[in-house]
Short mmCIF file of C-alpha atoms and ligand atoms in Angstrom, two decimals:
data_model
loop_
_atom_site.label_atom_id
_atom_site.label_comp_id
_atom_site.label_asym_id
_atom_site.label_seq_id
_atom_site.Cartn_x
_atom_site.Cartn_y
_atom_site.Cartn_z
CA MET A 1 0.00 0.00 0.00
CA ALA A 2 1.53 3.29 -1.12
CA VAL A 3 1.98 6.30 1.15
CA ASP A 4 0.16 9.42 -0.06
CA LEU A 5 1.54 12.90 0.54
CA LEU A 6 -0.11 16.17 1.33
CA LEU A 7 2.02 19.27 0.76
CA GLY A 8 1.68 23.03 0.69
CA LEU A 9 2.91 24.50 -2.59
CA GLN A 10 3.49 28.14 -1.68
CA TRP A 11 5.00 29.84 1.38
CA GLY A 12 2.88 27.94 3.89
CA ASP A 13 -0.55 28.61 5.38
CA GLU A 14 -2.27 27.05 2.37
CA GLY A 15 -4.78 25.26 4.60
CA LYS A 16 -3.21 21.82 4.95
CA GLY A 17 -4.76 21.28 8.37
CA LYS A 18 -8.25 21.58 6.98
CA ILE A 19 -7.59 19.24 4.05
CA VAL A 20 -5.88 16.57 6.16
CA ASP A 21 -8.87 16.75 8.43
CA VAL A 22 -11.21 16.25 5.45
CA LEU A 23 -9.09 13.42 3.97
CA THR A 24 -8.45 11.65 7.27
CA LYS A 25 -11.53 9.47 7.04
CA ASP A 26 -9.84 7.65 4.14
CA TYR A 27 -6.60 6.93 6.04
CA ASP A 28 -5.52 4.75 8.95
CA ILE A 29 -2.39 6.71 9.85
CA ILE A 30 -1.56 10.41 9.51
CA ALA A 31 2.18 11.00 9.76
CA ARG A 32 3.85 14.39 10.07
CA PHE A 33 7.32 14.40 8.51
CA GLN A 34 9.08 17.74 9.07
CA GLY A 35 9.01 21.10 10.84
CA GLY A 36 7.91 21.79 14.36
CA PRO A 37 5.81 24.27 16.29
CA ASN A 38 6.63 26.97 13.73
CA ALA A 39 3.60 25.54 11.91
CA GLY A 40 0.04 26.41 12.74
CA HIS A 41 -2.67 24.21 11.30
CA THR A 42 -6.14 25.63 11.76
CA LEU A 43 -9.18 23.36 11.67
CA GLU A 44 -12.77 24.46 12.06
CA PHE A 45 -15.76 22.27 12.65
CA ASP A 46 -18.92 22.30 14.78
CA GLY A 47 -18.40 26.04 15.19
CA ILE A 48 -15.05 25.59 17.01
CA LYS A 49 -11.64 26.64 15.76
CA HIS A 50 -8.68 24.41 16.70
CA VAL A 51 -5.03 25.25 16.08
CA LEU A 52 -2.43 22.48 15.98
CA HIS A 53 1.32 23.10 15.83
CA THR A 54 3.10 19.75 16.06
CA ILE A 55 0.35 17.18 16.36
CA PRO A 56 -0.97 15.75 13.07
CA SER A 57 -4.37 16.99 11.99
CA GLY A 58 -5.90 13.49 12.10
CA ILE A 59 -6.12 13.66 15.89
CA PHE A 60 -9.75 14.77 15.79
CA HIS A 61 -10.93 11.61 14.05
CA LYS A 62 -11.86 8.48 15.93
CA THR A 63 -10.07 5.99 13.75
CA ALA A 64 -6.79 7.55 12.62
CA MET A 65 -3.48 6.95 14.35
CA ASN A 66 -1.22 9.99 14.37
CA LEU A 67 2.52 9.83 14.11
CA VAL A 68 5.07 12.57 14.74
CA GLY A 69 7.90 11.39 12.49
CA ASN A 70 11.67 11.48 12.84
CA GLY A 71 11.94 14.59 10.64
CA VAL A 72 9.96 16.68 13.11
CA VAL A 73 11.43 18.82 15.91
CA ILE A 74 9.43 18.84 19.14
CA ASP A 75 9.22 21.49 21.83
CA PRO A 76 7.83 19.64 24.87
CA VAL A 77 6.42 22.86 26.35
CA ILE A 78 4.37 23.74 23.26
CA PHE A 79 3.47 20.08 22.75
CA GLN A 80 2.06 19.98 26.28
CA LYS A 81 -0.11 23.03 25.59
CA GLU A 82 -1.47 21.34 22.47
CA LEU A 83 -2.28 18.21 24.44
CA ASP A 84 -3.99 20.27 27.14
CA ALA A 85 -6.14 21.97 24.49
CA LEU A 86 -7.11 18.55 23.07
CA GLY A 87 -7.87 17.26 26.54
CA LYS A 88 -10.52 19.98 26.92
CA PHE A 89 -12.39 18.40 24.00
CA ASN A 90 -12.05 14.91 25.47
CA ILE A 91 -9.78 13.78 22.64
CA ASP A 92 -8.13 10.50 23.57
CA TYR A 93 -4.66 11.49 22.43
CA ILE A 94 -2.79 8.97 24.57
CA SER A 95 -3.91 6.01 22.47
CA LYS A 96 -3.88 7.85 19.12
CA LEU A 97 -0.53 9.60 19.16
CA LEU A 98 2.86 8.03 18.51
CA ILE A 99 6.23 9.79 18.50
CA SER A 100 9.35 8.73 16.68
CA ARG A 101 12.34 8.13 18.92
CA LYS A 102 14.42 9.82 16.24
CA ALA A 103 12.55 13.13 16.34
CA HIS A 104 14.72 15.91 17.76
CA LEU A 105 14.01 17.97 20.86
CA ILE A 106 13.81 21.75 20.89
CA LEU A 107 15.48 22.91 24.11
CA PRO A 108 14.70 26.26 25.76
CA THR A 109 18.17 27.43 24.72
CA HIS A 110 17.40 26.63 21.06
CA ARG A 111 14.62 29.22 21.26
CA LEU A 112 17.02 31.71 22.83
CA LEU A 113 19.58 31.05 20.13
CA ASP A 114 16.94 31.65 17.48
CA ALA A 115 16.14 35.02 19.07
CA ALA A 116 19.84 35.92 19.38
CA SER A 117 20.56 34.96 15.78
CA GLU A 118 17.64 37.01 14.47
CA ALA A 119 18.54 40.01 16.64
CA ALA A 120 22.13 39.87 15.39
CA LYS A 121 20.96 39.84 11.77
CA GLY A 122 19.08 43.13 12.21
CA LYS A 123 17.37 44.15 8.97
CA ALA A 124 18.51 40.96 7.26
CA LYS A 125 16.53 38.80 9.69
CA ILE A 126 14.66 35.77 8.32
CA GLY A 127 11.48 36.67 10.15
CA SER A 128 11.68 33.36 12.02
CA THR A 129 8.77 32.29 14.21
CA LEU A 130 11.38 32.22 17.03
CA LYS A 131 10.41 28.69 18.01
CA GLY A 132 14.00 27.47 17.91
CA ILE A 133 13.60 25.63 14.61
CA GLY A 134 16.85 26.71 12.92
CA PRO A 135 19.15 26.05 15.92
CA THR A 136 17.54 22.64 16.55
CA TYR A 137 18.07 21.48 12.96
CA MET A 138 21.61 22.90 13.13
CA ASP A 139 22.29 20.67 16.13
CA LYS A 140 20.70 17.75 14.27
CA THR A 141 22.89 18.09 11.19
CA GLY A 142 25.87 19.08 13.35
CA ARG A 143 25.35 15.76 15.17
CA ASN A 144 24.92 17.41 18.56
CA GLY A 145 21.16 17.20 18.96
CA MET A 146 19.00 15.49 21.56
CA ARG A 147 16.39 13.06 20.39
CA ILE A 148 13.16 11.84 21.89
CA GLY A 149 14.78 8.42 22.38
CA ASP A 150 17.40 10.05 24.63
CA LEU A 151 14.66 10.75 27.15
CA GLU A 152 14.47 7.01 27.80
CA LEU A 153 18.11 6.94 28.93
CA SER A 154 19.04 7.49 32.57
CA ASP A 155 21.67 10.13 31.80
CA TRP A 156 19.57 12.34 29.54
CA LYS A 157 19.72 15.31 31.93
CA GLU A 158 23.53 15.30 31.78
CA LYS A 159 23.39 15.38 28.02
CA TYR A 160 20.85 18.17 28.26
CA ARG A 161 23.07 20.19 30.62
CA ALA A 162 26.13 19.91 28.41
CA LEU A 163 24.19 21.06 25.35
CA ALA A 164 22.40 23.89 27.19
CA ASN A 165 25.75 25.13 28.59
CA LYS A 166 27.19 25.18 25.11
CA HIS A 167 24.17 27.11 23.87
CA GLU A 168 24.53 29.69 26.62
CA ALA A 169 28.11 30.31 25.57
CA MET A 170 26.93 30.68 21.96
CA ILE A 171 24.24 33.18 22.98
CA GLY A 172 27.02 35.26 24.58
CA PHE A 173 28.95 35.11 21.33
CA TYR A 174 26.09 36.84 19.46
CA ASN A 175 26.59 39.87 21.70
CA VAL A 176 22.95 40.99 21.60
CA ASP A 177 20.65 41.97 24.42
CA ILE A 178 18.46 38.88 25.07
CA GLN A 179 16.71 38.83 28.44
CA TYR A 180 15.90 35.41 29.85
CA ASP A 181 15.52 33.42 33.02
CA LEU A 182 16.91 29.97 32.17
CA PRO A 183 16.01 28.23 35.47
CA GLU A 184 12.39 29.25 34.94
CA LEU A 185 12.42 28.08 31.31
CA GLU A 186 14.04 24.83 32.37
CA ALA A 187 11.47 24.21 35.10
CA ASP A 188 8.72 24.40 32.45
CA PHE A 189 10.77 22.24 30.10
CA PHE A 190 11.40 19.45 32.62
CA LYS A 191 7.76 19.43 33.67
CA ALA A 192 6.66 19.17 30.03
CA VAL A 193 9.20 16.38 29.36
CA ASP A 194 7.65 14.39 32.22
CA GLN A 195 4.27 14.72 30.50
CA LEU A 196 5.71 13.90 27.09
CA LYS A 197 7.16 10.68 28.48
CA LYS A 198 3.63 9.43 29.14
CA LEU A 199 3.15 9.17 25.36
CA THR A 200 4.31 6.24 23.25
CA PHE A 201 7.76 6.55 21.68
CA ILE A 202 8.36 4.18 18.78
CA ASP A 203 10.80 3.20 16.04
CA SER A 204 8.52 4.83 13.54
CA GLU A 205 10.15 3.72 10.28
CA GLU A 206 9.58 0.10 11.37
CA TYR A 207 6.01 0.89 12.42
CA LEU A 208 5.25 2.46 9.04
CA TYR A 209 6.89 -0.36 7.13
CA ARG A 210 4.74 -2.93 8.91
CA ALA A 211 1.62 -0.82 8.54
CA GLN A 212 2.23 -0.62 4.80
CA LYS A 213 2.72 -4.39 4.60
CA GLU A 214 -0.57 -4.88 6.43
CA GLY A 215 -2.30 -2.71 3.83
CA ARG A 216 -3.01 0.22 6.14
CA LYS A 217 -3.46 3.56 4.40
CA ILE A 218 -0.94 6.24 5.33
CA LEU A 219 -1.07 9.96 4.63
CA ALA A 220 2.15 11.92 5.15
CA GLU A 221 1.49 15.49 6.17
CA GLY A 222 3.95 18.31 5.57
CA ALA A 223 4.18 21.60 7.38
CA GLN A 224 5.28 24.95 5.94
CA GLY A 225 5.26 25.29 2.16
CA SER A 226 7.45 24.21 -0.74
CA LEU A 227 8.94 27.69 -1.19
CA LEU A 228 10.20 27.51 2.40
CA ASP A 229 12.15 24.31 1.65
CA ILE A 230 15.76 24.53 2.83
CA ASP A 231 17.05 23.46 -0.63
CA PHE A 232 14.40 24.60 -3.10
CA GLY A 233 12.84 27.57 -1.31
CA THR A 234 13.77 31.23 -1.40
CA TYR A 235 17.00 30.72 0.56
CA PRO A 236 17.99 32.08 3.06
CA PHE A 237 14.40 33.15 3.78
CA VAL A 238 13.26 29.59 4.33
CA THR A 239 12.75 27.16 7.17
CA SER A 240 15.41 24.61 8.13
CA SER A 241 13.93 21.39 6.77
CA ASN A 242 12.88 19.83 3.46
CA THR A 243 9.23 20.69 3.10
CA THR A 244 8.98 19.13 -0.37
CA ALA A 245 8.04 15.54 -1.28
CA ALA A 246 11.50 14.09 -0.75
CA GLY A 247 11.32 15.30 2.87
CA ALA A 248 8.57 12.75 3.47
CA CYS A 249 11.00 9.93 2.60
CA THR A 250 13.73 11.14 4.95
CA GLY A 251 11.31 12.47 7.55
CA LEU A 252 9.49 9.16 7.92
CA GLY A 253 11.78 6.50 6.51
CA VAL A 254 9.48 5.73 3.60
CA ALA A 255 11.21 4.55 0.42
CA PRO A 256 10.74 6.76 -2.67
CA ASN A 257 9.12 3.95 -4.64
CA GLN A 258 6.46 3.67 -1.94
CA ILE A 259 5.04 7.15 -2.55
CA GLY A 260 1.59 7.14 -4.15
CA SER A 261 -0.56 10.23 -4.73
CA VAL A 262 0.95 13.64 -4.07
CA PHE A 263 -1.76 16.12 -3.11
CA GLY A 264 -0.64 19.72 -3.56
CA ILE A 265 -2.48 22.52 -1.82
CA PHE A 266 -2.41 26.15 -2.90
CA LYS A 267 -4.38 29.28 -2.22
CA ALA A 268 -6.23 30.96 -5.10
CA TYR A 269 -3.86 33.88 -4.44
CA THR A 270 -0.50 34.02 -2.62
CA THR A 271 0.58 34.89 0.93
CA ARG A 272 3.81 34.95 2.82
CA VAL A 273 4.77 35.67 6.46
CA GLY A 274 8.24 36.73 7.46
CA SER A 275 10.90 38.24 5.24
CA GLY A 276 12.03 37.29 1.76
CA PRO A 277 11.22 37.87 -1.90
CA PHE A 278 7.61 37.71 -3.10
CA PRO A 279 7.31 38.84 -6.74
CA THR A 280 3.50 39.20 -6.89
CA GLU A 281 3.13 40.95 -3.53
CA LEU A 282 0.54 43.75 -3.53
CA PHE A 283 0.97 46.97 -1.59
CA ASP A 284 -2.40 48.41 -2.62
CA ALA A 285 -6.09 48.14 -1.74
CA ASP A 286 -6.37 44.73 -3.49
CA GLY A 287 -3.69 43.25 -1.22
CA GLU A 288 -5.35 44.82 1.79
CA THR A 289 -8.74 43.31 0.76
CA MET A 290 -7.21 39.81 0.37
CA GLY A 291 -5.66 40.07 3.83
CA ARG A 292 -8.87 41.30 5.46
CA VAL A 293 -11.34 38.98 3.70
CA GLY A 294 -8.95 36.03 3.92
CA ASN A 295 -8.21 36.74 7.60
CA GLU A 296 -4.53 36.48 6.77
CA PHE A 297 -2.91 36.46 10.19
CA GLY A 298 -0.40 33.80 11.24
CA ALA A 299 -1.90 30.99 13.36
CA THR A 300 1.39 30.67 15.28
CA THR A 301 2.63 34.24 15.61
CA GLY A 302 -0.44 36.38 14.83
CA ARG A 303 1.64 38.38 12.33
CA SER A 304 -0.26 39.74 9.34
CA ARG A 305 0.56 37.90 6.15
CA ARG A 306 1.77 39.65 3.01
CA CYS A 307 -0.72 39.09 0.15
CA GLY A 308 -0.51 39.08 -3.65
CA TRP A 309 -1.83 37.56 -6.88
CA LEU A 310 -1.35 33.93 -7.72
CA ASP A 311 2.19 33.27 -8.98
CA LEU A 312 2.00 30.44 -11.51
CA VAL A 313 5.74 30.51 -12.18
CA ALA A 314 6.41 29.64 -8.54
CA LEU A 315 3.45 27.25 -8.36
CA LYS A 316 4.57 25.32 -11.45
CA TYR A 317 8.01 24.97 -9.89
CA ALA A 318 6.47 23.53 -6.73
CA VAL A 319 4.28 21.13 -8.74
CA GLN A 320 7.39 19.99 -10.60
CA VAL A 321 9.70 19.54 -7.59
CA ASN A 322 7.02 17.62 -5.68
CA GLY A 323 5.58 15.54 -8.53
CA VAL A 324 2.06 16.68 -7.62
CA THR A 325 -0.68 14.39 -8.95
CA GLU A 326 -3.77 16.26 -7.67
CA LEU A 327 -4.30 19.88 -6.77
CA MET A 328 -6.50 21.48 -4.15
CA MET A 329 -7.35 25.15 -4.41
CA MET A 330 -8.07 26.88 -1.12
CA LYS A 331 -9.80 30.17 -0.29
CA GLY A 332 -11.49 30.61 -3.67
CA ASP A 333 -14.15 32.58 -1.80
CA VAL A 334 -11.66 35.32 -0.90
CA LEU A 335 -11.41 36.38 -4.56
CA SER A 336 -15.17 37.05 -4.87
CA GLY A 337 -15.84 40.69 -5.69
CA PHE A 338 -12.62 41.52 -7.53
CA PRO A 339 -13.79 42.77 -10.97
CA LYS A 340 -10.54 41.56 -12.57
CA LEU A 341 -8.12 38.90 -11.38
CA LYS A 342 -4.46 38.72 -12.25
CA VAL A 343 -2.34 35.59 -12.52
CA CYS A 344 1.42 35.81 -12.96
CA THR A 345 2.37 33.55 -15.87
CA ALA A 346 5.95 34.68 -16.52
CA TYR A 347 8.68 36.89 -15.08
CA ASN A 348 10.61 39.64 -16.70
CA TYR A 349 14.03 38.58 -15.41
CA LYS A 350 16.77 41.10 -16.04
CA GLY A 351 15.01 42.18 -19.28
CA GLU A 352 14.21 38.67 -20.51
CA GLU A 353 10.83 36.88 -20.31
CA ILE A 354 11.14 33.57 -18.49
CA THR A 355 8.64 31.00 -17.19
CA HIS A 356 10.86 29.14 -14.73
CA LEU A 357 11.87 30.15 -11.21
CA PRO A 358 15.37 31.65 -11.41
CA TYR A 359 18.05 31.48 -8.69
CA ASN A 360 17.29 34.99 -7.58
CA ILE A 361 13.73 36.34 -7.39
CA GLU A 362 14.37 39.58 -5.50
CA ALA A 363 12.27 42.52 -6.75
CA GLU A 364 15.26 44.18 -8.41
CA ASN A 365 15.67 41.17 -10.71
CA VAL A 366 12.10 40.05 -11.32
CA THR A 367 8.95 41.83 -12.51
CA PRO A 368 5.84 39.65 -12.78
CA ILE A 369 4.03 39.46 -16.12
CA TYR A 370 0.31 39.02 -15.59
CA THR A 371 -2.60 37.49 -17.49
CA GLU A 372 -5.81 39.29 -16.58
CA MET A 373 -9.06 37.39 -16.15
CA ASP A 374 -12.65 38.26 -15.29
CA GLY A 375 -13.57 38.02 -11.64
CA TRP A 376 -16.90 36.90 -10.15
CA ALA A 377 -19.20 38.77 -7.81
CA GLN A 378 -21.04 35.80 -6.27
CA ASP A 379 -20.40 34.74 -2.67
CA LEU A 380 -19.02 31.18 -2.86
CA THR A 381 -19.20 30.35 0.83
CA LYS A 382 -22.69 28.81 0.71
CA MET A 383 -21.98 26.75 -2.40
CA ARG A 384 -21.68 23.00 -1.92
CA SER A 385 -21.24 21.64 -5.45
CA PRO A 386 -19.21 22.66 -8.53
CA GLU A 387 -22.45 23.03 -10.52
CA GLU A 388 -23.12 26.19 -8.50
CA PHE A 389 -19.80 27.82 -9.46
CA PRO A 390 -19.97 31.05 -11.47
CA LYS A 391 -18.65 30.92 -15.04
CA ALA A 392 -15.64 33.14 -14.25
CA LEU A 393 -14.53 30.81 -11.42
CA ASN A 394 -14.75 27.82 -13.75
CA GLU A 395 -12.64 29.73 -16.26
CA TYR A 396 -10.09 30.60 -13.57
CA ILE A 397 -9.84 26.94 -12.54
CA ALA A 398 -9.63 25.72 -16.16
CA PHE A 399 -6.83 28.22 -16.87
CA LEU A 400 -4.80 27.02 -13.88
CA GLU A 401 -5.31 23.36 -14.77
CA LYS A 402 -4.12 24.02 -18.32
CA GLU A 403 -1.03 25.89 -17.13
CA LEU A 404 -0.15 23.45 -14.33
CA GLU A 405 -1.13 20.28 -16.22
CA VAL A 406 -2.56 18.75 -13.05
CA PRO A 407 -6.29 18.48 -12.18
CA ILE A 408 -7.77 20.59 -9.38
CA LYS A 409 -9.80 18.04 -7.43
CA ILE A 410 -10.92 20.14 -4.46
CA VAL A 411 -12.01 23.76 -4.25
CA SER A 412 -12.36 25.16 -0.75
CA VAL A 413 -14.80 28.03 -0.23
CA GLY A 414 -14.50 28.65 3.51
CA PRO A 415 -12.81 27.43 6.68
CA ASP A 416 -15.41 24.86 7.71
CA ARG A 417 -15.19 21.15 6.85
CA THR A 418 -18.48 21.47 4.95
CA GLN A 419 -17.09 24.19 2.66
CA THR A 420 -14.95 21.73 0.74
CA ILE A 421 -16.14 20.98 -2.79
CA LEU A 422 -14.99 17.92 -4.71
CA ARG A 423 -14.75 18.15 -8.50
P1 IMP B 501 11.32 29.35 11.14
O1 IMP B 501 10.91 28.09 10.49
O2 IMP B 501 10.53 29.65 12.39
O3 IMP B 501 12.78 29.48 11.36
O4 IMP B 501 10.94 30.55 10.14
C1 IMP B 501 11.58 30.68 8.88
C2 IMP B 501 10.62 31.32 7.87
O5 IMP B 501 9.57 30.40 7.59
C3 IMP B 501 9.94 32.61 8.35
O6 IMP B 501 9.75 33.45 7.23
C4 IMP B 501 8.61 32.11 8.86
O7 IMP B 501 7.62 33.13 8.83
C5 IMP B 501 8.31 31.01 7.87
N1 IMP B 501 7.45 29.97 8.43
C6 IMP B 501 7.78 28.99 9.28
N2 IMP B 501 6.71 28.23 9.55
C7 IMP B 501 5.70 28.70 8.83
C8 IMP B 501 4.35 28.28 8.65
O8 IMP B 501 3.86 27.30 9.20
N3 IMP B 501 3.60 29.06 7.80
C9 IMP B 501 4.12 30.12 7.13
N4 IMP B 501 5.38 30.52 7.26
C10 IMP B 501 6.17 29.81 8.10
#
């Protein structure tokens, strides 16, 4: 049984949480493969809004098992808060949540290092979520990190101390003014680790291998978006892991020939939080309208998201790098009321028209070239079938499918589970 993938194709916040939640009924296991609490997956149903950061979005379904894979980095303190929030809704997370022993731990000093690094960068800062993601992955690849499996060893606190001491020295090296009370942070951390240890730690690659053999259906869930990938994103304004399809293989231990469908999610327009190039960004009333109507504020940091027209050059690149087999278009409803819609189909790159994503997409090198299309006035949020779609929306979808050469199978017209239309 192949493992299907669900990935965001832009700069994150495409609405993966909602789609995993909708797809979960078809899967036995939902497995998260990269990132950490920098992510914020928002799910809405029965009039309640839930935000998950590290825990896979299948947790709200009775049947699905949820796995936090080896590619993920876990902050026990934030994890505990997520569990507490689930507990309030009587979700039985103890029996439905598994954690890979090979997942890495975010220590309080990783968060401090993130803050120190960003402060030292000044104007050149990445716009990190300050959750300690970069420093934790640096320790992972530098072969200094602490893993979930270490918590099962009797000397884990000694290992912790040595690493935290090293981090403190590094914070000093940055020579920036970071205020913190480490004993207080550590007290919270140790308390949260005690709670975390009540969950089941497993050798997850073995678990997934057996599950596949038994014919159980697995959905691998990414966090962040393809353009934040450490290799293929808009470096250095990216996150510190592989958010693209290959990340699911290394982040779960699934062999490449075991990957089945690749579901790619994108918004009908584009958003980005944090710093970095964004060719189709709008600084006018249209961008402001997208942000307001689309409620474009980060689920993790509350920062307002930058908004702009759909960038097909970037989207095609993401479809290509991920091998997307089915597309899902989110937030179609947000575009209602724009008399004309623009879609970027090429870039003017240093005076030449190109249709691929070049090495450098900073504004001084790239000017988007747009195709203009008719908009639609109708409110889509009450629609429940594609037959109800206005003609201009169908034309918009058909244009994207032709350009991307992949079918758009789902159109989302609002945050609720019920506002998800299959085509
Ligand atoms: P970090 O992953 O916290 O280090 O942040 C690096 C960059 O990725 C920043 O621009 C963040 O705003 C962005 N980022 C990280 N996680 C997310 C996410 O879940 N959605 C959108 N942007 C994200």
